[in-house]
XYZ file of C-alpha atoms in Angstrom:
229
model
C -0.823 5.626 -8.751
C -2.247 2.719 -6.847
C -4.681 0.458 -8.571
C -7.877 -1.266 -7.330
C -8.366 -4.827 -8.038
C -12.187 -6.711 -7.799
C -11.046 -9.633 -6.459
C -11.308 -10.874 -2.884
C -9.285 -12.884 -2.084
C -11.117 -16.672 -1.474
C -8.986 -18.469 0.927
C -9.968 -18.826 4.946
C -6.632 -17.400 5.664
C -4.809 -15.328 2.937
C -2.544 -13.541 5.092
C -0.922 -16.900 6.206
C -0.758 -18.201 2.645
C 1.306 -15.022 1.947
C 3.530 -15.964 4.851
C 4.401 -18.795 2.996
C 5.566 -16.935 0.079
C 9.162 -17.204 -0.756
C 11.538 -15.539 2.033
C 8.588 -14.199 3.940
C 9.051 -16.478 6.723
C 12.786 -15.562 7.238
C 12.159 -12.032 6.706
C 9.724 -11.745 9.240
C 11.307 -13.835 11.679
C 14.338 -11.604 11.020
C 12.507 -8.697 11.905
C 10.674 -9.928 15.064
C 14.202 -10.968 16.680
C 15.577 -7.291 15.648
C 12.358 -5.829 17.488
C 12.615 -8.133 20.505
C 16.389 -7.185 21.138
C 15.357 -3.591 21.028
C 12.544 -4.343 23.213
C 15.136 -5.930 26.004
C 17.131 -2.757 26.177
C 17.341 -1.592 29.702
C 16.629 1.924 28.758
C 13.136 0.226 27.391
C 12.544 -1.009 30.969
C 13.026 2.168 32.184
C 11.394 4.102 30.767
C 8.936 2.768 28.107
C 6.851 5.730 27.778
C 9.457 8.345 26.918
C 10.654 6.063 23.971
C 7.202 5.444 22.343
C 6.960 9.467 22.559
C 10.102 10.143 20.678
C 9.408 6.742 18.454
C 6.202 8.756 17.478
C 8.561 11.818 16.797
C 10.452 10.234 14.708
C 8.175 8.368 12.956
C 6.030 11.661 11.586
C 9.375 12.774 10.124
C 10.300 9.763 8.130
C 6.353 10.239 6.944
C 7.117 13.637 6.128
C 9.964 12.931 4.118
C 8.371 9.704 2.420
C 5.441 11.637 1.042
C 7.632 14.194 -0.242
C 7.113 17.053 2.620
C 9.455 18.890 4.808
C 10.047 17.374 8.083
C 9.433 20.616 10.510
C 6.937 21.002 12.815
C 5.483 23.572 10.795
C 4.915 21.220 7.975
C 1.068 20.491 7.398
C 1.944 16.587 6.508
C 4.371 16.642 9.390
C 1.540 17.727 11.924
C -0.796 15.463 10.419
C 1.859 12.426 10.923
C 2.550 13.562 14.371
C -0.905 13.455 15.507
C -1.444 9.861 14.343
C 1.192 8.630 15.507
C 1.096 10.233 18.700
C -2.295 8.008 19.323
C -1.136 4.864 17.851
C -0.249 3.288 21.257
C -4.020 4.314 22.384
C -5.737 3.183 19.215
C -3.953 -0.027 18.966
C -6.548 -2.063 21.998
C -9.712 -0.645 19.452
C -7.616 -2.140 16.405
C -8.641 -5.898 17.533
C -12.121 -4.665 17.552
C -13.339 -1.268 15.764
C -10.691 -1.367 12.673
C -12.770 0.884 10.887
C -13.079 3.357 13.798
C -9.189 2.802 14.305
C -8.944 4.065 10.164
C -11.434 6.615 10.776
C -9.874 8.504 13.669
C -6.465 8.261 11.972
C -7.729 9.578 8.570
C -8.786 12.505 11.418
C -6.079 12.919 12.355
C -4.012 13.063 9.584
C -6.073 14.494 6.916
C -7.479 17.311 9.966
C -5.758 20.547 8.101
C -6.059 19.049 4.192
C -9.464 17.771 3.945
C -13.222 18.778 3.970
C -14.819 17.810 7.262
C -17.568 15.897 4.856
C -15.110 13.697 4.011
C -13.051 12.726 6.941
C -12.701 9.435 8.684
C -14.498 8.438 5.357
C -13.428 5.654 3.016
C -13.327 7.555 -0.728
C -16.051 7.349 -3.032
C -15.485 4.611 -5.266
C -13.206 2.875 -2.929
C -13.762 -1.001 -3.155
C -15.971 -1.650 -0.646
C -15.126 -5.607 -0.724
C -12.249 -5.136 -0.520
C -12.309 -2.712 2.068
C -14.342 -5.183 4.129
C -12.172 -7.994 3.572
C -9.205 -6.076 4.504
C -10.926 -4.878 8.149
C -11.918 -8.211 8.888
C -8.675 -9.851 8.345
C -7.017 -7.144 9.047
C -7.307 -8.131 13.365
C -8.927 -11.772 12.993
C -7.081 -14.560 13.818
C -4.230 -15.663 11.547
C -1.415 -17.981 11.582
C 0.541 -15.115 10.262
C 3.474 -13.400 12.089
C 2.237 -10.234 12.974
C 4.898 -8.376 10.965
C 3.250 -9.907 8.068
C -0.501 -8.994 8.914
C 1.025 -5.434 9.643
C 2.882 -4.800 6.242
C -0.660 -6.572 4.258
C -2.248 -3.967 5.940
C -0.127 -1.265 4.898
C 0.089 -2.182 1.292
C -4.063 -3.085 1.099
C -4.595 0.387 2.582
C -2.025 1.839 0.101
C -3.562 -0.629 -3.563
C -6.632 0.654 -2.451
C -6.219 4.171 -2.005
C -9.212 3.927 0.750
C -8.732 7.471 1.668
C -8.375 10.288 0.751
C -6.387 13.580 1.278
C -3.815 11.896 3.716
C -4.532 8.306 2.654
C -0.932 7.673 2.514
C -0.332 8.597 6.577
C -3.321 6.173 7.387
C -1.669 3.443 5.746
C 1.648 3.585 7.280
C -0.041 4.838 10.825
C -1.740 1.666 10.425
C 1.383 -0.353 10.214
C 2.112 0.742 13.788
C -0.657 0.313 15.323
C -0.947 -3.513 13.856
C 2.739 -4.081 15.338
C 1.613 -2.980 18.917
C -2.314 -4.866 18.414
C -0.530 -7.937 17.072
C 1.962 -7.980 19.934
C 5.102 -7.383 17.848
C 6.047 -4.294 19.595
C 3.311 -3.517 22.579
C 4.967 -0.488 23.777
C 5.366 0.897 20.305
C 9.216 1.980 20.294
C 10.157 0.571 17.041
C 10.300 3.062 14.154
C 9.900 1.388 10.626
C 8.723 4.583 8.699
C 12.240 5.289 9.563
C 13.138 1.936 7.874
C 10.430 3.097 5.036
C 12.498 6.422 4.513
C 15.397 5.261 4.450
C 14.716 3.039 1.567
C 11.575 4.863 0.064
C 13.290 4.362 -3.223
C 12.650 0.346 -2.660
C 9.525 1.349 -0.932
C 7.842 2.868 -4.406
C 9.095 -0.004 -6.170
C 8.569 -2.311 -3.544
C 4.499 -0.973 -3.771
C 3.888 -0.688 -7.581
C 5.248 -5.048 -7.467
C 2.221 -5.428 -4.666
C -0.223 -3.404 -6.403
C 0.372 -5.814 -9.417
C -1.018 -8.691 -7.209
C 1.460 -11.023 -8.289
C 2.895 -13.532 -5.815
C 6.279 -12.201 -6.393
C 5.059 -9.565 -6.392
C 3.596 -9.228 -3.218
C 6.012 -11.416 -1.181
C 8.437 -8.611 -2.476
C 6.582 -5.760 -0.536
C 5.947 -8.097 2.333
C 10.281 -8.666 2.322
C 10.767 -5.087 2.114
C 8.020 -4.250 5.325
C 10.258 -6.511 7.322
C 13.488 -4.821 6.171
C 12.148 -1.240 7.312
């Protein structure tokens, strides 16, 4: 299970410094060119809004299958992904100013069927609230980091710190999404990486427990594998 750690991290820009970790740079930059040739597509020109819909689809089923559920509409962790995904595109504008409202409305969302109503769009009890805080204000400051990086910190913070709870695991990779679309990586939101995420989800656990350990490696590792997905 994901561990918390005390420490908050002391540098004016962390998220850049982990940009400069070993193949972070060239992973990212990898991914941004693979998102920017999707985004020229013609069919993307045409019709932007029918993509994002099915991205969204398609997204809550690689959640579904991720977190160990059965991808059918049907499926209470299905329905919960498809609902925050659904409003990523509309939540990603409040991202670069409410973060925690952004978290709160997807933990909402996700958590709607699974969780008492005195505990959602709630951080956990216990959660570390430092932490938490650092993440949210890094989380859509400004940053020389690409915004593929910001996005996958943001996953795996969300994930170490286990910041919610039922569904904390749908915020966290919601929240991936809606960074790519805030940070301008994908603005119409048509990429898919929780289908990236599934189809490796074997790298993905390991790829978490070596971030979780706060190494460098460790967490340049994760960062590599966000970019792959």
């Amino acid at each position: 299970a994901p561990v918390q750690s005390p420490t908050v991290i002391p540098s004016a820009d962390p998220f850049a410094d982990v940009a400069a970790l070993t193949g972070v740079e060239a992973a990212a930059a990898h991914a941004r060119d693979a998102v920017d040739a999707l985004l020229r597509h013609p069919m993307v020109r045409r019709d932007p809004a029918r993509l994002a819909a099915a991205s969204a689809l398609r997204g809550a089923k690689a959640y579904a299958l991720i977190a160990g559920g059965t991808p059918t509409a049907g499926d209470a962790v299905t329905r919960g992904a498809i609902r925050a995904t659904a409003e990523a595109v509309h939540l990603a504008p409040a991202w670069r100013q409410r973060p925690g409202q952004v978290l709160a409305r997807l933990h909402l969302l996700a958590a709607r069927n699974s969780a008492e109503p005195d505990v959602l769009g709630r951080p956990r009890a216990g959660v570390d609230r430092a932490r938490f805080e650092q993440l949210l204000r890094f989380g859509y400051g400004a940053t020389a980091a690409p915004g593929v990086v910001v996005a996958a910190l943001v996953h795996g913070e969300l994930m170490a710190l286990n910041a919610f709870e039922p569904g904390g695991e749908l915020v966290a990779r919601a929240a991936e999404r809606i960074v790519l679309i805030a940070r301008g990586v994908d603005p119409p939101g048509i990429s898919v990486p929780e289908a990236g995420h599934a189809e490796l989800r074997r790298a993905y656990a390991d790829a978490l427990r070596a971030y979780v350990s706060g190494e460098s490696a460790g967490v340049a590792a994760w960062v590599r594998h966000c970019c792959d997905a």
